[in-house]
Amino acid sequence: MSETKKFLMTYEGVKKLEDELEYLKAVKRKEITEKIKVALGYGDLSENSEYDEAKNEQAFTEGRILQLENMLKNAEVVDESEIPTDTVSVGSIVKVKDYDFDEEVEYTIVGSAEADPMNFRISNESPVGKGLIGKKVGDVVEVNVPDGVSKFEVLDIRRA
């Protein structure tokens, strides 16, 4: 029997998922129901692209609702007061020197459900996140990434 995956999350991440779930259930479902009603009014369903599109959107939305409910049910919220400031962990904001680009970058380490690399929120399960977990200020880490190996030096750690 497989073990249920726990989703490490910050309080902010849980709130964001709860808000999305509420929107999908309260607003999006009603919008899709209206689209289906309108499409049914067009008659013959065999050539009704509006109906097909609405049903596809409905299936996608219901799938996302199930996914969010599962993530929230299995969420393990990180207590922000317990986030250490001497080592990198989930919930930490870590400033690193990226030797590949010769620049300083700040990453927030989050659980996989909250990852948003475009906004420098990286998962503890990603190669860089995994490489930084447990490191201290001054540590230099080399991480295997799809492009090869990246080198980072931990400059600062603080709570998110």
Coordinates of C-alpha atoms in Angstrom, one line a residue:
M1 CA 0.0 0.0 0.0
S2 CA 1.4 3.4 -0.9
E3 CA 1.9 6.0 1.7
T4 CA 0.0 9.3 1.2
K5 CA 2.4 12.1 0.1
K6 CA 2.5 15.0 2.6
F7 CA 2.7 18.5 1.1
L8 CA 5.0 20.8 3.1
M9 CA 3.5 24.2 3.0
T10 CA 3.7 27.6 4.6
Y11 CA 0.6 29.2 6.0
E12 CA 0.5 31.6 3.1
G13 CA 0.6 28.7 0.6
V14 CA -2.3 27.0 2.4
K15 CA -4.3 30.2 2.3
K16 CA -3.7 30.7 -1.4
L17 CA -4.9 27.1 -2.2
E18 CA -8.0 27.6 0.0
D19 CA -8.8 30.8 -1.9
E20 CA -8.4 29.1 -5.3
L21 CA -10.6 26.2 -4.1
E22 CA -13.3 28.5 -2.9
Y23 CA -13.2 30.4 -6.2
L24 CA -13.5 27.2 -8.3
K25 CA -16.4 25.9 -6.2
A26 CA -18.4 29.1 -5.7
V27 CA -17.7 31.0 -9.0
K28 CA -16.2 28.8 -11.7
R29 CA -18.7 25.9 -11.3
K30 CA -21.6 28.4 -11.8
E31 CA -20.0 29.9 -14.8
I32 CA -19.5 26.5 -16.4
T33 CA -23.1 25.4 -15.6
E34 CA -24.3 28.6 -17.4
K35 CA -22.1 27.9 -20.4
I36 CA -23.5 24.3 -20.6
K37 CA -27.1 25.6 -20.4
V38 CA -26.5 28.1 -23.2
A39 CA -24.7 25.4 -25.3
L40 CA -27.6 23.0 -24.8
G41 CA -29.9 25.7 -26.2
Y42 CA -28.1 25.5 -29.5
G43 CA -29.5 22.0 -30.1
D44 CA -27.7 19.1 -31.8
L45 CA -24.9 18.1 -29.4
S46 CA -23.0 16.0 -32.0
E47 CA -21.7 19.2 -33.7
N48 CA -21.9 21.6 -30.8
S49 CA -18.3 22.9 -30.1
E50 CA -19.6 25.2 -27.4
Y51 CA -21.0 22.3 -25.5
D52 CA -17.8 20.2 -25.9
E53 CA -15.7 23.1 -24.8
A54 CA -17.8 23.7 -21.7
K55 CA -17.7 20.0 -20.8
N56 CA -13.9 20.0 -21.1
E57 CA -13.7 23.0 -19.0
Q58 CA -15.9 21.4 -16.4
A59 CA -13.8 18.2 -16.3
F60 CA -10.6 20.3 -15.9
T61 CA -12.1 22.4 -13.1
E62 CA -13.4 19.3 -11.2
G63 CA -10.0 17.7 -11.6
R64 CA -8.3 20.8 -10.1
I65 CA -10.8 20.9 -7.3
L66 CA -10.0 17.2 -6.4
Q67 CA -6.2 18.0 -6.6
L68 CA -6.6 21.1 -4.3
E69 CA -8.7 19.2 -1.8
N70 CA -6.1 16.4 -1.7
M71 CA -3.2 18.8 -1.3
L72 CA -5.0 20.6 1.6
K73 CA -6.1 17.4 3.2
N74 CA -2.4 16.2 3.2
A75 CA -0.8 19.6 3.9
E76 CA 1.8 19.8 6.7
V77 CA 2.0 23.4 7.6
V78 CA 5.4 24.7 8.6
D79 CA 5.2 26.7 11.9
E80 CA 7.0 29.9 10.9
S81 CA 8.2 30.5 14.5
E82 CA 10.1 27.2 14.3
I83 CA 11.9 28.0 11.1
P84 CA 15.6 28.2 12.0
T85 CA 17.6 31.2 10.9
D86 CA 21.0 29.4 11.1
T87 CA 20.2 26.7 8.5
V88 CA 18.2 26.6 5.3
S89 CA 14.8 24.9 5.6
V90 CA 11.3 25.1 4.2
G91 CA 10.0 28.6 4.9
S92 CA 13.5 30.2 4.7
I93 CA 14.5 33.1 2.5
V94 CA 18.0 32.4 1.5
K95 CA 20.3 34.9 -0.2
V96 CA 22.9 33.2 -2.4
K97 CA 25.7 34.2 -4.7
D98 CA 25.1 32.5 -8.0
Y99 CA 28.5 31.9 -9.5
D100 CA 27.2 31.0 -12.9
F101 CA 25.7 34.5 -13.4
D102 CA 27.9 36.3 -10.9
E103 CA 25.0 37.8 -9.1
E104 CA 23.2 37.6 -5.7
V105 CA 19.7 36.0 -5.7
E106 CA 17.1 35.5 -3.0
Y107 CA 15.1 32.3 -3.0
T108 CA 12.2 31.4 -0.7
I109 CA 12.2 27.7 0.0
V110 CA 8.7 26.3 -0.2
G111 CA 7.0 23.0 -0.5
S112 CA 6.4 21.6 -4.0
A113 CA 2.7 22.7 -4.0
E114 CA 3.8 26.4 -3.6
A115 CA 6.7 26.5 -6.0
D116 CA 6.8 29.5 -8.4
P117 CA 10.3 29.7 -9.9
M118 CA 9.4 32.8 -11.9
N119 CA 9.0 34.6 -8.5
F120 CA 12.0 32.9 -6.9
R121 CA 9.9 30.5 -4.8
I122 CA 11.6 27.2 -5.2
S123 CA 10.6 23.8 -4.0
N124 CA 12.5 21.9 -1.4
E125 CA 12.3 19.0 -3.8
S126 CA 13.9 20.9 -6.8
P127 CA 17.6 20.4 -7.4
V128 CA 18.6 23.8 -6.1
G129 CA 16.2 23.7 -3.2
K130 CA 17.3 20.2 -2.2
G131 CA 20.9 21.3 -2.4
L132 CA 20.4 24.4 -0.2
I133 CA 18.4 22.6 2.6
G134 CA 20.4 22.2 5.7
K135 CA 23.2 24.6 4.6
K136 CA 24.5 27.5 6.7
V137 CA 25.8 31.0 5.9
G138 CA 29.2 30.7 4.2
D139 CA 28.5 27.2 2.8
V140 CA 29.3 26.7 -0.9
V141 CA 27.1 24.2 -2.6
E142 CA 27.3 22.6 -6.1
V143 CA 24.0 21.4 -7.5
N144 CA 23.4 19.2 -10.4
V145 CA 20.8 21.0 -12.7
P146 CA 19.6 20.1 -16.1
D147 CA 22.3 22.4 -17.7
G148 CA 25.1 20.8 -15.7
V149 CA 26.4 22.0 -12.3
S150 CA 25.6 25.3 -10.6
K151 CA 27.6 26.7 -7.8
F152 CA 26.0 28.8 -5.0
E153 CA 27.3 30.4 -1.8
V154 CA 24.9 30.9 1.1
L155 CA 25.1 34.6 2.1
D156 CA 22.1 35.1 4.4
I157 CA 19.2 33.1 5.8
R158 CA 16.0 34.6 7.4
R159 CA 12.4 33.6 8.0
A160 CA 9.9 34.3 5.3

